[in-house]
Amino acid sequence: MAAAGACFVSDLCRDAGNDAHQPVSIDAFPRRSIRRGESLYRAGDTLVNLYQLYAGSVKQRFTNYAGIEQIVSFPMAGALLGLDGIETGKYTCDAIALEDSLVCALPFSDLMARFSHDTAAALRLNRAIAQEANQYRHLLMVLA
C-alpha cells in the first residue's frame, strides 16, 4: 500500500461533544480496506459517506448515456472522495481502487450536523470542494 496521505479528517472533523479545537481521533471513523479493482462506490449509489483516502489510489470513472467510459481523475492518498454526490445525493461516478487501499468513511449526515455549529469546519469543506473544482478547471485548460 502507498504511504498514508495527509488526513483531511484530523483537520476537518471534530467530535461534536468536545471543544471545537480538539481533533477527533482517526479511530473514531470506520476504516475500510478496498482491494485492487474493487469499487468504493458506483455512479447512482446514494451518498452516505465522504471518504478520506488514507492510503493507496483510485480511479474515478464517469460513464455517459451512450455507455462510453471516461476516467476523470486519479486521486491518491490524502484525497477526499465522494464530493460528486453532494449536489444530487447520488454519486455521479465510480471510484475503483487501483491498488489495495485504505479509506476512512465520513458519514455525510454527521458532517452536516457538525457544520451547523462549526462554521470553521464548514469553511474547510467548502475549500476542499473549491480546490477540486479548480483542479478540474486547470485540467480542462491543459486539455484545451
Coordinates of C-alpha atoms in Angstrom, one line a residue:
M1 CA 0.0 0.0 0.0
A2 CA 1.1 3.5 -0.6
A3 CA 2.2 5.6 2.3
A4 CA -0.7 7.3 4.2
G5 CA -1.5 10.8 2.9
A6 CA -2.4 13.9 4.8
C7 CA -5.5 13.3 6.8
F8 CA -8.4 15.6 6.0
V9 CA -10.3 14.1 8.9
S10 CA -7.9 15.4 11.6
D11 CA -8.3 19.0 10.3
L12 CA -12.0 19.0 9.4
C13 CA -13.8 16.5 11.6
R14 CA -14.1 17.2 15.2
D15 CA -16.0 15.4 17.9
A16 CA -19.2 17.4 18.4
G17 CA -19.2 16.7 22.1
N18 CA -15.7 18.1 22.6
D19 CA -14.1 21.5 22.4
A20 CA -14.0 22.7 18.8
H21 CA -10.2 22.8 19.0
Q22 CA -9.9 19.1 19.9
P23 CA -9.4 17.0 16.8
V24 CA -11.3 13.7 16.8
S25 CA -9.2 10.6 16.9
I26 CA -8.8 8.9 13.5
D27 CA -10.0 5.7 15.2
A28 CA -13.4 7.3 15.6
F29 CA -14.2 6.8 11.9
P30 CA -14.6 3.3 10.4
R31 CA -11.7 2.4 8.1
R32 CA -12.4 0.2 5.1
S33 CA -9.9 -1.7 3.1
I34 CA -10.6 -1.9 -0.6
R35 CA -8.8 -4.4 -2.8
R36 CA -7.3 -3.6 -6.2
G37 CA -10.2 -3.4 -8.7
E38 CA -12.9 -3.2 -6.1
S39 CA -15.4 -0.3 -6.1
L40 CA -15.7 2.1 -3.2
Y41 CA -18.9 3.4 -4.7
R42 CA -20.7 3.4 -8.0
A43 CA -22.5 6.0 -10.0
G44 CA -26.1 6.2 -8.9
D45 CA -25.4 5.0 -5.3
T46 CA -26.9 7.1 -2.7
L47 CA -24.5 9.5 -0.9
V48 CA -24.0 8.1 2.6
N49 CA -20.3 8.9 3.2
L50 CA -17.5 11.1 2.0
Y51 CA -14.2 9.1 2.1
Q52 CA -10.8 10.2 3.1
L53 CA -8.3 8.1 1.0
Y54 CA -5.9 7.3 3.8
A55 CA -3.5 5.0 1.7
G56 CA -3.5 3.9 -1.9
S57 CA -5.0 5.3 -5.0
V58 CA -8.2 5.0 -7.0
K59 CA -9.6 6.0 -10.4
Q60 CA -12.8 7.9 -10.8
R61 CA -14.7 6.9 -13.9
F62 CA -17.8 8.5 -15.5
T63 CA -20.0 6.6 -17.9
N64 CA -22.2 8.6 -20.2
Y65 CA -25.7 7.7 -21.5
A66 CA -24.1 6.1 -24.6
G67 CA -22.0 3.8 -22.4
I68 CA -18.7 5.5 -23.1
E69 CA -16.4 5.5 -20.1
Q70 CA -14.1 8.4 -19.3
I71 CA -11.5 8.5 -16.5
V72 CA -12.0 11.8 -14.7
S73 CA -9.3 11.6 -12.0
F74 CA -6.7 9.5 -10.2
P75 CA -7.0 10.5 -6.6
M76 CA -4.1 9.4 -4.3
A77 CA -3.6 9.2 -0.6
G78 CA -4.9 12.3 1.1
A79 CA -7.7 12.9 -1.3
L80 CA -11.3 13.4 -0.2
L81 CA -13.7 11.2 -2.3
G82 CA -17.4 11.4 -2.8
L83 CA -17.8 15.1 -3.3
D84 CA -19.5 14.4 -6.6
G85 CA -22.5 13.1 -4.7
I86 CA -23.3 16.3 -2.7
E87 CA -25.2 18.1 -5.5
T88 CA -27.9 15.4 -6.1
G89 CA -27.4 13.0 -3.1
K90 CA -26.1 10.3 -5.5
Y91 CA -22.6 9.7 -6.7
T92 CA -22.0 10.6 -10.3
C93 CA -19.0 8.4 -11.0
D94 CA -17.5 5.1 -10.0
A95 CA -14.5 5.1 -7.6
I96 CA -12.4 2.0 -8.2
A97 CA -9.2 1.0 -6.3
L98 CA -6.0 0.9 -8.5
E99 CA -4.2 -0.9 -5.7
D100 CA -5.0 -2.2 -2.2
S101 CA -6.2 0.9 -0.4
L102 CA -7.5 2.2 2.9
V103 CA -10.3 4.8 3.3
C104 CA -11.9 6.4 6.3
A105 CA -15.7 6.6 6.0
L106 CA -17.0 10.0 7.0
P107 CA -20.8 9.9 7.5
F108 CA -22.2 12.8 5.5
S109 CA -25.1 13.5 7.8
D110 CA -22.8 13.6 10.8
L111 CA -20.6 16.1 9.0
M112 CA -23.5 18.3 8.1
A113 CA -24.8 18.3 11.7
R114 CA -21.4 19.3 12.9
F115 CA -21.1 22.1 10.3
S116 CA -24.3 23.7 11.6
H117 CA -22.4 24.5 14.8
D118 CA -18.9 24.8 13.5
T119 CA -18.5 27.4 10.7
A120 CA -14.7 26.9 10.5
A121 CA -15.2 23.2 9.7
A122 CA -17.8 24.1 7.1
L123 CA -15.4 26.5 5.5
R124 CA -12.7 23.8 5.3
L125 CA -15.1 21.5 3.5
N126 CA -16.1 24.4 1.1
R127 CA -12.4 25.0 0.4
A128 CA -11.9 21.3 -0.4
I129 CA -14.8 21.4 -2.8
A130 CA -13.4 24.6 -4.4
Q131 CA -10.0 23.1 -4.7
E132 CA -11.4 20.1 -6.6
A133 CA -13.4 22.4 -8.9
N134 CA -10.2 24.4 -9.6
Q135 CA -8.2 21.3 -10.3
Y136 CA -10.8 20.2 -12.9
R137 CA -10.8 23.7 -14.4
H138 CA -7.0 23.6 -14.6
L139 CA -7.2 20.2 -16.3
L140 CA -9.7 21.5 -18.8
M141 CA -7.4 24.4 -19.7
V142 CA -4.5 22.0 -20.2
L143 CA -6.6 19.8 -22.5
A144 CA -7.9 22.7 -24.5

